[in-house]
Short mmCIF file of C-alpha atoms in Angstrom, two decimals:
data_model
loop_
_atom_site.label_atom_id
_atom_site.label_comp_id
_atom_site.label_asym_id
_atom_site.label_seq_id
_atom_site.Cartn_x
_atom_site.Cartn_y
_atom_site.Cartn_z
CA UNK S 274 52.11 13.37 51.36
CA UNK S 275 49.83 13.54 48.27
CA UNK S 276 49.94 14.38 44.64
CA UNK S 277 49.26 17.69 43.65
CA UNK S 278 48.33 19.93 40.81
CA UNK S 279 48.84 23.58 40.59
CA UNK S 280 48.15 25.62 37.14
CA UNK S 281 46.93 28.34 35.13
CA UNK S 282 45.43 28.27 32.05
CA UNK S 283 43.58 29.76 29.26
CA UNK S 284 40.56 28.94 31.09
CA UNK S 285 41.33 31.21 33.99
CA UNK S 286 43.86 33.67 33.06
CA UNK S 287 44.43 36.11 30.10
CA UNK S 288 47.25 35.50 27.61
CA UNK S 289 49.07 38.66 29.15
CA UNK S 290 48.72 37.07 32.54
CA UNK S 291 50.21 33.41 31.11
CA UNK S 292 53.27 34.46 29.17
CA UNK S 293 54.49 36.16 32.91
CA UNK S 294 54.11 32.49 34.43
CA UNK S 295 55.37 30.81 31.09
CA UNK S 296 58.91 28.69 31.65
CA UNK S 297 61.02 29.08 28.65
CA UNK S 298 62.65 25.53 27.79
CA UNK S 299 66.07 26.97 28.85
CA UNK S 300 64.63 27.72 32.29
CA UNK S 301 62.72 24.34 33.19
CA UNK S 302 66.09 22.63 34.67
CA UNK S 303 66.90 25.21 37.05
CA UNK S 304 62.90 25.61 37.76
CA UNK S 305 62.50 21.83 38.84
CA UNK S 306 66.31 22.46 40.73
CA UNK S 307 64.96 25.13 42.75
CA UNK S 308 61.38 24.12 43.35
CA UNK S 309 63.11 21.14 44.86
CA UNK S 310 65.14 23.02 47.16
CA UNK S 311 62.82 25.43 48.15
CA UNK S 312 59.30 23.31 48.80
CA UNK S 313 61.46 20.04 49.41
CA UNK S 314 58.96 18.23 47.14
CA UNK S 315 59.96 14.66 46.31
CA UNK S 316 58.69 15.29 42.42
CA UNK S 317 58.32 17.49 40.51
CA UNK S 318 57.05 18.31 37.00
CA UNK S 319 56.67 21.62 34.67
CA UNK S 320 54.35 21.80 32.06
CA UNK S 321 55.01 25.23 30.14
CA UNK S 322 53.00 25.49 26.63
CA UNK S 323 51.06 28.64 25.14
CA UNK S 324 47.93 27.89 27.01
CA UNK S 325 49.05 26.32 30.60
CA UNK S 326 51.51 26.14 33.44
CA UNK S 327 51.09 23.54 35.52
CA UNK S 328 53.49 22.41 38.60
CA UNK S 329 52.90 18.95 39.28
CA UNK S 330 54.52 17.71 42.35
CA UNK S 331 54.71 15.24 45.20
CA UNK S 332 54.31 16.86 48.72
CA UNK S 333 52.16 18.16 51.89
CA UNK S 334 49.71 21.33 52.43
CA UNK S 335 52.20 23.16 53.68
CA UNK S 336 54.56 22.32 50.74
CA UNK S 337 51.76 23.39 48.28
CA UNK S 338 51.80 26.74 49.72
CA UNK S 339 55.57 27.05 49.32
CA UNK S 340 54.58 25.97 45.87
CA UNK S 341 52.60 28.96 45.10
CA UNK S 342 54.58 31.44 46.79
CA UNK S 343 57.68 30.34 44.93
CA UNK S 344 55.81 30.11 41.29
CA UNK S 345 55.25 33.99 41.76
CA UNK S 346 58.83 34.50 42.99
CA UNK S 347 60.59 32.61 40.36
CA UNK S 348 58.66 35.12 37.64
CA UNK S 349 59.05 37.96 40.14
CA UNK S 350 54.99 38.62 40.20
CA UNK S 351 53.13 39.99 43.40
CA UNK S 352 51.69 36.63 44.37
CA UNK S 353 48.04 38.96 44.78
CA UNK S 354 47.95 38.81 41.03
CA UNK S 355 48.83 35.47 40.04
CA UNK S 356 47.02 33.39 43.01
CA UNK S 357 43.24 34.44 41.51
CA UNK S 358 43.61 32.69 38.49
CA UNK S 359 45.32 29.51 39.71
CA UNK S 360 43.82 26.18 40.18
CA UNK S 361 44.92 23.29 42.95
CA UNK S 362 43.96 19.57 42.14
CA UNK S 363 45.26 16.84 45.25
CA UNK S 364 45.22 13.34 45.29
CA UNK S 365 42.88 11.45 42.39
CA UNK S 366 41.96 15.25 40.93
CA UNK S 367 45.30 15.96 40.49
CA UNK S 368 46.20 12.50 38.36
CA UNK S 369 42.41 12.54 36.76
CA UNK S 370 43.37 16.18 35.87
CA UNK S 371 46.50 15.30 34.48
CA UNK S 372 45.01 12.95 32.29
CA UNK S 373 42.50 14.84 30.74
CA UNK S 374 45.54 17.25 29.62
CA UNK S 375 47.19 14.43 28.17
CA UNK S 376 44.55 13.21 26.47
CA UNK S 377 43.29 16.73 24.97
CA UNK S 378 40.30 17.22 27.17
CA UNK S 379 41.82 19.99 28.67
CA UNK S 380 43.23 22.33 25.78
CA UNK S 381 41.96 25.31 23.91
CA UNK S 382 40.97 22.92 20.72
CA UNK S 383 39.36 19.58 22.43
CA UNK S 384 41.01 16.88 21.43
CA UNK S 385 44.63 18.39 19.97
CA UNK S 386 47.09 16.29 19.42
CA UNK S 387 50.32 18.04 20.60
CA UNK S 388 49.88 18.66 23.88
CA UNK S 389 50.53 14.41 24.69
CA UNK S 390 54.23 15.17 23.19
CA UNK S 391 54.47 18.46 25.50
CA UNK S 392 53.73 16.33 28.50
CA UNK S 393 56.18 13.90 27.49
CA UNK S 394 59.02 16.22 26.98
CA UNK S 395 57.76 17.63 30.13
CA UNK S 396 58.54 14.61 32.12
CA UNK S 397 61.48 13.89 30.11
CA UNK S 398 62.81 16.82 31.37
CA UNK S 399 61.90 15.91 34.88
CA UNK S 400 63.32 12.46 34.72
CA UNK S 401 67.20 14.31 33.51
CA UNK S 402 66.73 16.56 36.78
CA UNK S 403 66.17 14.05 39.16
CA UNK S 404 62.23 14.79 40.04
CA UNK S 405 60.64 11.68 39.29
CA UNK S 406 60.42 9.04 41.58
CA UNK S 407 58.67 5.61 41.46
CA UNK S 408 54.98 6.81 42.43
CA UNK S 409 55.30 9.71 39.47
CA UNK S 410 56.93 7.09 37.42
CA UNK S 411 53.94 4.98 37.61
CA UNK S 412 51.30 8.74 37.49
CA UNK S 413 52.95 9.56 34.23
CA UNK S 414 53.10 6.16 32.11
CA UNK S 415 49.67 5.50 33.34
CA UNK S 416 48.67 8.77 31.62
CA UNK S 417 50.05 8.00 28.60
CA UNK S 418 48.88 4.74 27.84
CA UNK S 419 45.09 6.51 29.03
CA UNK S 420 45.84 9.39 26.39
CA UNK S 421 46.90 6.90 24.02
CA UNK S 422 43.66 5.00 24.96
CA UNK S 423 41.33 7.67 24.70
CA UNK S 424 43.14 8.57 21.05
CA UNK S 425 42.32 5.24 19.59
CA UNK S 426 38.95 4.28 21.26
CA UNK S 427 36.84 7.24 20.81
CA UNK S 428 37.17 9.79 18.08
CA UNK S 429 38.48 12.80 19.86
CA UNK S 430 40.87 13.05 17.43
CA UNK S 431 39.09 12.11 14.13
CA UNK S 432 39.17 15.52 12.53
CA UNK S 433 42.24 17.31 12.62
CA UNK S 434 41.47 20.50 14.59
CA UNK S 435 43.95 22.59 16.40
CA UNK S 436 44.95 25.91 17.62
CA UNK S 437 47.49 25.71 13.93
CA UNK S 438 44.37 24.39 12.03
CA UNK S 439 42.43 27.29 13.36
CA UNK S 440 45.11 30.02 12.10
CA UNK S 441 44.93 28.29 9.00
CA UNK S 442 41.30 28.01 8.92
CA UNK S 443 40.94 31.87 9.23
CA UNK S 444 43.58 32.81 7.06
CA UNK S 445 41.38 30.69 4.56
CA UNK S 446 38.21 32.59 5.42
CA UNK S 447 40.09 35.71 4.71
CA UNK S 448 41.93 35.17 1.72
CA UNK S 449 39.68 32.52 0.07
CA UNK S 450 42.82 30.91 -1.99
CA UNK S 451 46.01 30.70 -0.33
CA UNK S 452 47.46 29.41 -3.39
CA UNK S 453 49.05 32.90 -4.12
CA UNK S 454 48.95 33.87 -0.62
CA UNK S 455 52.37 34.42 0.48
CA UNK S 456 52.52 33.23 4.06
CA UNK S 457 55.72 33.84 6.08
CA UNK S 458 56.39 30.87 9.48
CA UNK S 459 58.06 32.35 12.36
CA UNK S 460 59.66 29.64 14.18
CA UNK S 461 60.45 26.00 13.05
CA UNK S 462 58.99 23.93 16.40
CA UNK S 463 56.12 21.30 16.33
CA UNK S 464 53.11 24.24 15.94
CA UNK S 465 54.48 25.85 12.75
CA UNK S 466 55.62 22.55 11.46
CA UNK S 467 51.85 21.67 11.95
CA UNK S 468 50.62 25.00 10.52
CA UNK S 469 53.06 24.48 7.26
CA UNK S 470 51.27 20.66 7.00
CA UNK S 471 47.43 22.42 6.96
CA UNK S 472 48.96 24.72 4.63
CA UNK S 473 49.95 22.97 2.29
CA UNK S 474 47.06 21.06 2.20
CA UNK S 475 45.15 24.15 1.76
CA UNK S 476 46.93 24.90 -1.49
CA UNK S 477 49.48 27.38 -0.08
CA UNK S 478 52.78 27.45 -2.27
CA UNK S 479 54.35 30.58 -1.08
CA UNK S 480 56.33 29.90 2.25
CA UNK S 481 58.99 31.43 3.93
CA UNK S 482 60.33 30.13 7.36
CA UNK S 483 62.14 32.24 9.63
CA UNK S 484 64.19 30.52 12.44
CA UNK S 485 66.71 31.66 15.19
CA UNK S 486 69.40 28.38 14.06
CA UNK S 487 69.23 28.74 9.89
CA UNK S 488 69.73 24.88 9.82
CA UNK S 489 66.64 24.09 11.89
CA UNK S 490 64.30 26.66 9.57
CA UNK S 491 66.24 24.93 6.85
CA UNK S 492 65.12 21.34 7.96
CA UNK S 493 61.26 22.66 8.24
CA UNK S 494 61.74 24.37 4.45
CA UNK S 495 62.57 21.40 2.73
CA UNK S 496 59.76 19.27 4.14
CA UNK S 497 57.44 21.75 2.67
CA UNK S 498 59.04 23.08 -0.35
CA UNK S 499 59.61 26.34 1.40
CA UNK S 500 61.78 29.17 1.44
CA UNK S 501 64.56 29.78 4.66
CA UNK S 502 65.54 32.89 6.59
CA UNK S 503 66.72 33.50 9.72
CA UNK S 504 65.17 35.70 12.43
CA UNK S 505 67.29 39.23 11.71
CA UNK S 506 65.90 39.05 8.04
CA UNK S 507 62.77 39.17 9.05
CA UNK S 508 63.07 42.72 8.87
CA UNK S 509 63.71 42.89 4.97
CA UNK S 510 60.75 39.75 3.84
CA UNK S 511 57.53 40.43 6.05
CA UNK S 512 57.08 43.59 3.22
CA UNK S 513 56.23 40.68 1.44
CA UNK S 514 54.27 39.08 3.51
CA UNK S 515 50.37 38.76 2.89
CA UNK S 516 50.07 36.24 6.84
CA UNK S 517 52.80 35.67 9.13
CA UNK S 518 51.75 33.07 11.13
CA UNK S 519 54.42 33.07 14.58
CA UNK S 520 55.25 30.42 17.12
CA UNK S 521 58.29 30.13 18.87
CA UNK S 522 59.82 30.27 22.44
CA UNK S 523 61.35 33.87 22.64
CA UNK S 524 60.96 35.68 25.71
CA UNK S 525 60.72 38.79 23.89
CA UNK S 526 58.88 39.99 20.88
CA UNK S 527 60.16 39.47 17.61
CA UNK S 528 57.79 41.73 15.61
CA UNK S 529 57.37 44.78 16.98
CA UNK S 530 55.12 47.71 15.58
CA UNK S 531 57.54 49.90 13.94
CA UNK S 532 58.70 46.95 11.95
CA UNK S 533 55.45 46.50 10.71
CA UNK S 534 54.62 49.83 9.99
CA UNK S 535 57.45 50.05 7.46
CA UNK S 536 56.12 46.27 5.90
CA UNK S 537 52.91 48.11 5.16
CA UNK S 538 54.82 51.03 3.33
CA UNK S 539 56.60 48.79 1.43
CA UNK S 540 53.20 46.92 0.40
CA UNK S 541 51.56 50.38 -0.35
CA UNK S 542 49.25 49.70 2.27
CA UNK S 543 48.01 46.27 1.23
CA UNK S 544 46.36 43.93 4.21
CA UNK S 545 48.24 42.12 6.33
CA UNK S 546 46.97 38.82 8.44
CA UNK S 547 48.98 38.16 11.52
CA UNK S 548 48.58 35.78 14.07
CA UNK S 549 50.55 34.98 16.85
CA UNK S 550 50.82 31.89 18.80
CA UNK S 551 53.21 31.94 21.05
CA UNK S 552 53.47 32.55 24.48
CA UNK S 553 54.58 35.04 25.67
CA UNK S 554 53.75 36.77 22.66
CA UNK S 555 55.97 37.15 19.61
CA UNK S 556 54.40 39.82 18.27
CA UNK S 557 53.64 43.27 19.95
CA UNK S 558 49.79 43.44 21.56
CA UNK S 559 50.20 47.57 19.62
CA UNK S 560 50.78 45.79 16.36
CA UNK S 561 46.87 45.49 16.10
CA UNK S 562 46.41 49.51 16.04
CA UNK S 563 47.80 49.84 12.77
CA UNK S 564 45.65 50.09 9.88
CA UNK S 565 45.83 47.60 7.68
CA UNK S 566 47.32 45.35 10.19
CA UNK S 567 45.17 42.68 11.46
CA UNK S 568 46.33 40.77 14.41
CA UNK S 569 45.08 37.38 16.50
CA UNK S 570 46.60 35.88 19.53
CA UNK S 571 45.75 32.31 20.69
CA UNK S 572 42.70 34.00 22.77
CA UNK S 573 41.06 36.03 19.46
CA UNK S 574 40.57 32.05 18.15
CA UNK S 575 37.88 31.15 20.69
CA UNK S 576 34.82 31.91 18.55
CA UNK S 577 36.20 29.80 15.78
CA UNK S 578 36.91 26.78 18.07
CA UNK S 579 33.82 26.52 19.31
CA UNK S 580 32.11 25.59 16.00
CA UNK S 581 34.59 22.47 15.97
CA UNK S 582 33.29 21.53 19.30
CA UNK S 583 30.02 19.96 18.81
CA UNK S 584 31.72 17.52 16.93
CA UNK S 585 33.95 16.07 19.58
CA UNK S 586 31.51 16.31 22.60
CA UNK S 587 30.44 12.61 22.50
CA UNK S 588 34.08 11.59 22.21
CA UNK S 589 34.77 13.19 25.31
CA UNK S 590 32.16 12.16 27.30
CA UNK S 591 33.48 8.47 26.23
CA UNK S 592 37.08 9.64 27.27
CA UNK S 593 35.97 11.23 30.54
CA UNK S 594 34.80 7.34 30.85
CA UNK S 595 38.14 5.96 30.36
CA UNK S 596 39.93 8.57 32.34
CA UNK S 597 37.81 7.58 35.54
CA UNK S 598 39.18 4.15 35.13
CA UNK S 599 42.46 5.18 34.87
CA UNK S 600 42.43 6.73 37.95
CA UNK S 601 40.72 4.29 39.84
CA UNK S 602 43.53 1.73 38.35
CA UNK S 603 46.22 4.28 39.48
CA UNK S 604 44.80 4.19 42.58
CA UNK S 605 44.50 0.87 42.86
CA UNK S 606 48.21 1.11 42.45
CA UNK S 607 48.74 3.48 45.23
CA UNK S 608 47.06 1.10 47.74
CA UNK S 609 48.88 -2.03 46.98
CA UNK S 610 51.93 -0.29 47.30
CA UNK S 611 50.45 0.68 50.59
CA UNK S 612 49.53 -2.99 51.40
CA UNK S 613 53.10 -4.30 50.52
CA UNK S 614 54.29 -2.13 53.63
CA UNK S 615 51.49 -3.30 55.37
CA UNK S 616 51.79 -6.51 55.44
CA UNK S 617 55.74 -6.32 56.07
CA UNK S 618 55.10 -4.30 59.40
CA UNK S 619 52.10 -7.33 59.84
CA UNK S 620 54.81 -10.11 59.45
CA UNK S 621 57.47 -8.12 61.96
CA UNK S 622 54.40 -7.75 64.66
CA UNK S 623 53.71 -11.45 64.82
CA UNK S 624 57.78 -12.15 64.56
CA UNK S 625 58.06 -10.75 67.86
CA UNK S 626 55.01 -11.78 68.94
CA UNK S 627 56.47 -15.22 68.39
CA UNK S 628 59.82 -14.51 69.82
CA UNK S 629 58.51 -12.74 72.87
CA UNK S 630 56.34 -15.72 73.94
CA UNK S 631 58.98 -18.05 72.56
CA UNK S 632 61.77 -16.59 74.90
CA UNK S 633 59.36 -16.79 77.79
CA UNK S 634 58.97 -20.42 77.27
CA UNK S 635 62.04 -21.34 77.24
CA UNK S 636 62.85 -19.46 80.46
CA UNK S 637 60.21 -21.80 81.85
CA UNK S 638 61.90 -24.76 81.18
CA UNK S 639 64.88 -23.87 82.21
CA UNK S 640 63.42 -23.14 85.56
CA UNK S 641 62.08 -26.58 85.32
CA UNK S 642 58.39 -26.17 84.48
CA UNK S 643 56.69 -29.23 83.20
CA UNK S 644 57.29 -29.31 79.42
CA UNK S 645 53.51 -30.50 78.61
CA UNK S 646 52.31 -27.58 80.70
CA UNK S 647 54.99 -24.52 79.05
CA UNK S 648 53.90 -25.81 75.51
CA UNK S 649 49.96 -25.74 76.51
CA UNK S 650 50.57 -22.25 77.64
CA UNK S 651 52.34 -20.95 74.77
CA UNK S 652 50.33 -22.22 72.28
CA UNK S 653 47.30 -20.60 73.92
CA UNK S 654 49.03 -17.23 74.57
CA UNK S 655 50.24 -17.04 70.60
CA UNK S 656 47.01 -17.79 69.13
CA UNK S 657 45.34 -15.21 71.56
CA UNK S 658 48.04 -12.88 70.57
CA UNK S 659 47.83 -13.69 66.88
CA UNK S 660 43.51 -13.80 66.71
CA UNK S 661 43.02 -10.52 68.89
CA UNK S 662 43.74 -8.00 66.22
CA UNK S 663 41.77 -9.93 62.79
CA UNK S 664 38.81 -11.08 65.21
CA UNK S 665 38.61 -7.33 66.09
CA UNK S 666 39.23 -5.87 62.46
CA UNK S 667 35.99 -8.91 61.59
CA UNK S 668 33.68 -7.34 64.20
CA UNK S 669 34.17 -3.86 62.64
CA UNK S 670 33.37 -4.87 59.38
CA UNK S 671 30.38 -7.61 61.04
CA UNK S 672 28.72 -4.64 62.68
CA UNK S 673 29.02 -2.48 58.98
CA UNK S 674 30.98 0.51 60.84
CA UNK S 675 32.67 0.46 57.50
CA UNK S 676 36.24 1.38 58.64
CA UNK S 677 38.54 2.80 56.42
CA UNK S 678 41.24 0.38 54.86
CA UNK S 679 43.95 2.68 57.05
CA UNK S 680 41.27 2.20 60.00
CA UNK S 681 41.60 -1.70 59.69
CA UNK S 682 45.39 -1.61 59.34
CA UNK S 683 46.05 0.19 62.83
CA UNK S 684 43.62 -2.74 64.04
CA UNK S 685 45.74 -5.31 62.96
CA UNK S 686 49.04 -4.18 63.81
CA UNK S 687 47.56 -3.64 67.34
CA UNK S 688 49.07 -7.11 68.66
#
């Protein structure tokens, strides 16, 4: 059995690719139900976010492989397309992988915040379904205390960059004021309330939150002095519209072309900024053939996140530093859990060791042996019994064949 990780990311797959794999949040219970069922796994996590989904589970070779088959069949995908652009971490890659997630190392912005809460509610989720079991239990609160580590010992996080930064950052570039920029928020989840925060902070006064449950949006409005709709007026208020800045957890698209063809009529024409964060994608991929219309998904923002990179290299490299120990401590974990068994099957073998000779002694006597001459014996015959396997495991390590710890166990249980 060994702890695996099996993903897809922004690194390795197109955004078109990722929103096929993506699990909406209404999904993830009977996902971890049936990936337990099928594989047989003894844990199992699912990270789903806009730029990764990652299957995180406890299990054999052969399991892993019923891993990946099933990912494809869940989404209904020909397993030819979607096995290209996955990844497969085992054993200490898989937790040291898991880590740098956690920690940022791993997203589209280096260093983001949010993704530490998405692995949380991840595992959350996992712990209400059952998956998680004492050796992901320890895997998981390790990696948060690491993340939370690397957060306040190096300064990955020191300037607030993100993938919502980013939108805001461009919209900025475009507009040059966004104090009379009139910005409409699809969604009311952790990214826009993020995007609303750098917003404001930019000088942008003119919000308008659209959100599937009113009193959700409503919740989000208030915090930012903002205005409320819900997700069928969008329709009648993206005329009005100069960004619309989308991030939700829709399966479908919300803005489709036509609906932003007639925005543009009603604007006469004037520009319109639209970016699109979500996936799968909230707003239709044909939405960017329209004149007038300019549209970004999560993958158009590369260029500008690299010129925030630089800054954050040397914080990673110290992170990277504290992830390694993490992982060796996790480890370290693994093997005295290991060691516990160990040395109960060690006890059990000299037990009947003892009992074995024991019984035989005592059948002596009662045959009437001499006493002095039974006790001589057995005493000789335990110790030989009890030295054999540690004098053995001593000469291995004596003549440096440097055994492997498992190598040394089967030695001494050999009595």
């Amino acid at each position: 059995m060994a702890i695996y990780a099996l993903g897809i990311n922004h690194k390795t797959a197109p955004v078109a690719l990722r929103e096929q794999v993506a699990f909406a949040p209404e999904q993830v219970s009977q996902a971890l139900r049936e990936l337990a069922a099928v594989a047989n796994v003894t844990d199992a996590v699912i990270l789903s976010t806009c730029n990764r989904t990652e299957l995180y589970f406890n299990g054999s070779t052969e399991q892993a492989e019923q891993v990946i088959a099933w990912l494809s069949e869940f989404h209904q995908l020909d397993s030819q397309l979607v096995q290209p652009h996955l990844y497969l971490y085992q054993q200490q890659d898989a937790a040291a992988h898991l880590m740098r997630v956690a920690a940022g190392l791993d997203s589209l912005v280096l260093g983001e915040p949010q993704i530490l809460g998405q692995v949380k509610q991840a595992y959350n989720q996992s712990r209400q379904a059952g998956t998680i079991n004492p050796e992901f239990e320890r895997l998981f609160q390790k990696t948060f205390a690491i993340a939370k580590q690397v957060r306040t010992e190096t300064e990955i996080g020191a300037n607030a960059v993100s993938v919502a930064f980013v939108a805001v950052s461009l919209a900025k570039q475009i507009f040059g004021r966004l104090d009379k920029v009139s910005v409409l928020l699809i969604g009311a989840g952790e990214t826009i309330e993020l995007v609303a925060r750098h917003l404001k902070e930019q000088g942008a006064s003119k919000l308008t939150v659209a959100n599937r449950t009113y009193e959700r949006g409503l919740a989000l409005a208030e915090a930012f002095g903002a205005e409320v709709v819900t997700l069928s007026q969008v329709p009648a208020v993206l005329g009005r519209a100069d960004v619309v800045i989308s991030s939700t957890a829709s399966t479908l698209p919300i803005i489709g072309k036509g609906m932003v063809e007639q925005a543009l009529k009603v604007r006469k024409h004037k520009p319109m900024f639209l970016v699109d964060l979500a996936v799968p994608r909230d707003i239709e991929a044909q939405v960017a053939e329209l004149d007038d219309a300019y549209l970004y998904t999560v993958d158009d923002l590369q260029n500008i996140i690299a010129q925030n990179m630089e800054s954050r290299q040397q914080a990673a490299q110290q992170a990277e530093l504290i992830i390694d120990q993490g992982v060796a401590e996790f480890q370290q974990w693994q093997l005295l859990q290991g060691n516990v068994d160990w040395v109960r099957d060690y006890r059990q073998q000299c037990e009947q060791v003892k009992n074995e000779l024991l019984a035989k002694a005592v059948n002596q006597l009662v045959a009437g042996q001499e006493p002095e001459k039974v006790l001589a014996e057995l005493a000789t015959r335990l110790s030989n019994r009890l030295m054999h396997s540690p004098t053995k495991a001593i000469r291995h390590l004596v003549q440096d064949e440097q055994p492997s710890p498992q190598t040394l166990i089967s030695i001494l249980l050999d009595l």
